[in-house]
């Protein structure tokens, strides 16, 4: 009975270690493709969208006046 449990645990641990290693390899490969050498870990891509940080509204004006 103990031998069955031990062999099951050994097989389960070795299989999970292989899956974890494969997952780490895939994750590293996918992040390598999305970054360039000079980007310092920042994802570099092409986008046609214009980045809008905020829209000038009455609430923003009140916030900026209060922050001065």
PDB file of C-alpha atoms in Angstrom:
ATOM      1  CA  UNK A   1       0.000   0.000   0.000  1.00  0.00           C
ATOM      2  CA  UNK A   2       2.779   2.437   0.905  1.00  0.00           C
ATOM      3  CA  UNK A   3       4.688   1.524  -2.253  1.00  0.00           C
ATOM      4  CA  UNK A   4       1.655   2.380  -4.381  1.00  0.00           C
ATOM      5  CA  UNK A   5       1.330   5.784  -2.724  1.00  0.00           C
ATOM      6  CA  UNK A   6       5.030   6.500  -3.015  1.00  0.00           C
ATOM      7  CA  UNK A   7       5.172   5.595  -6.687  1.00  0.00           C
ATOM      8  CA  UNK A   8       2.069   7.684  -7.356  1.00  0.00           C
ATOM      9  CA  UNK A   9       3.596  10.691  -5.580  1.00  0.00           C
ATOM     10  CA  UNK A  10       6.894  10.256  -7.440  1.00  0.00           C
ATOM     11  CA  UNK A  11       5.134  10.118 -10.802  1.00  0.00           C
ATOM     12  CA  UNK A  12       2.926  13.090  -9.964  1.00  0.00           C
ATOM     13  CA  UNK A  13       5.827  15.241  -8.794  1.00  0.00           C
ATOM     14  CA  UNK A  14       7.964  14.422 -11.808  1.00  0.00           C
ATOM     15  CA  UNK A  15       5.086  15.136 -14.205  1.00  0.00           C
ATOM     16  CA  UNK A  16       4.268  18.448 -12.517  1.00  0.00           C
ATOM     17  CA  UNK A  17       7.941  19.450 -12.620  1.00  0.00           C
ATOM     18  CA  UNK A  18       8.051  18.757 -16.352  1.00  0.00           C
ATOM     19  CA  UNK A  19       4.875  20.761 -16.943  1.00  0.00           C
ATOM     20  CA  UNK A  20       6.213  23.668 -14.878  1.00  0.00           C
ATOM     21  CA  UNK A  21       9.510  23.653 -16.780  1.00  0.00           C
ATOM     22  CA  UNK A  22       7.708  23.583 -20.120  1.00  0.00           C
ATOM     23  CA  UNK A  23       5.421  26.425 -19.022  1.00  0.00           C
ATOM     24  CA  UNK A  24       8.371  28.530 -17.924  1.00  0.00           C
ATOM     25  CA  UNK A  25      10.110  27.912 -21.236  1.00  0.00           C
ATOM     26  CA  UNK A  26       7.042  28.946 -23.213  1.00  0.00           C
ATOM     27  CA  UNK A  27       6.560  32.045 -21.054  1.00  0.00           C
ATOM     28  CA  UNK A  28      10.160  33.112 -21.525  1.00  0.00           C
ATOM     29  CA  UNK A  29       9.954  32.548 -25.270  1.00  0.00           C
ATOM     30  CA  UNK A  30       6.769  34.593 -25.610  1.00  0.00           C
ATOM     31  CA  UNK A  31       8.155  37.538 -23.628  1.00  0.00           C
ATOM     32  CA  UNK A  32      11.357  37.468 -25.660  1.00  0.00           C
ATOM     33  CA  UNK A  33       9.372  37.984 -28.864  1.00  0.00           C
ATOM     34  CA  UNK A  34       7.481  41.000 -27.492  1.00  0.00           C
ATOM     35  CA  UNK A  35      10.480  42.972 -26.298  1.00  0.00           C
ATOM     36  CA  UNK A  36      13.394  44.413 -28.151  1.00  0.00           C
ATOM     37  CA  UNK A  37      16.965  44.542 -26.893  1.00  0.00           C
ATOM     38  CA  UNK A  38      16.852  48.234 -25.979  1.00  0.00           C
ATOM     39  CA  UNK A  39      13.365  48.275 -24.439  1.00  0.00           C
ATOM     40  CA  UNK A  40      14.390  47.187 -20.907  1.00  0.00           C
ATOM     41  CA  UNK A  41      11.426  44.843 -20.532  1.00  0.00           C
ATOM     42  CA  UNK A  42       8.823  47.201 -21.990  1.00  0.00           C
ATOM     43  CA  UNK A  43       6.590  45.604 -24.616  1.00  0.00           C
ATOM     44  CA  UNK A  44       7.132  47.239 -27.973  1.00  0.00           C
ATOM     45  CA  UNK A  45       4.426  47.114 -30.588  1.00  0.00           C
ATOM     46  CA  UNK A  46       2.698  48.953 -33.380  1.00  0.00           C
ATOM     47  CA  UNK A  47      -0.588  50.682 -32.712  1.00  0.00           C
ATOM     48  CA  UNK A  48      -2.663  53.021 -34.816  1.00  0.00           C
ATOM     49  CA  UNK A  49      -4.506  54.363 -31.780  1.00  0.00           C
ATOM     50  CA  UNK A  50      -3.755  57.804 -30.414  1.00  0.00           C
ATOM     51  CA  UNK A  51      -2.977  57.776 -26.706  1.00  0.00           C
ATOM     52  CA  UNK A  52      -5.364  60.023 -24.805  1.00  0.00           C
ATOM     53  CA  UNK A  53      -4.266  60.643 -21.240  1.00  0.00           C
ATOM     54  CA  UNK A  54      -7.275  62.703 -20.226  1.00  0.00           C
ATOM     55  CA  UNK A  55     -10.065  64.798 -21.671  1.00  0.00           C
ATOM     56  CA  UNK A  56     -10.254  68.386 -20.554  1.00  0.00           C
ATOM     57  CA  UNK A  57     -13.421  68.566 -18.467  1.00  0.00           C
ATOM     58  CA  UNK A  58     -14.698  70.767 -15.660  1.00  0.00           C
ATOM     59  CA  UNK A  59     -13.744  68.090 -13.136  1.00  0.00           C
ATOM     60  CA  UNK A  60     -10.142  68.016 -14.350  1.00  0.00           C
ATOM     61  CA  UNK A  61      -9.949  71.814 -14.265  1.00  0.00           C
ATOM     62  CA  UNK A  62     -11.225  71.815 -10.676  1.00  0.00           C
ATOM     63  CA  UNK A  63      -8.718  69.122  -9.737  1.00  0.00           C
ATOM     64  CA  UNK A  64      -5.791  71.020 -11.220  1.00  0.00           C
ATOM     65  CA  UNK A  65      -6.871  74.287  -9.577  1.00  0.00           C
ATOM     66  CA  UNK A  66      -7.076  72.525  -6.217  1.00  0.00           C
ATOM     67  CA  UNK A  67      -3.658  70.929  -6.648  1.00  0.00           C
ATOM     68  CA  UNK A  68      -1.843  74.229  -7.201  1.00  0.00           C
TER      69      UNK A  68
END
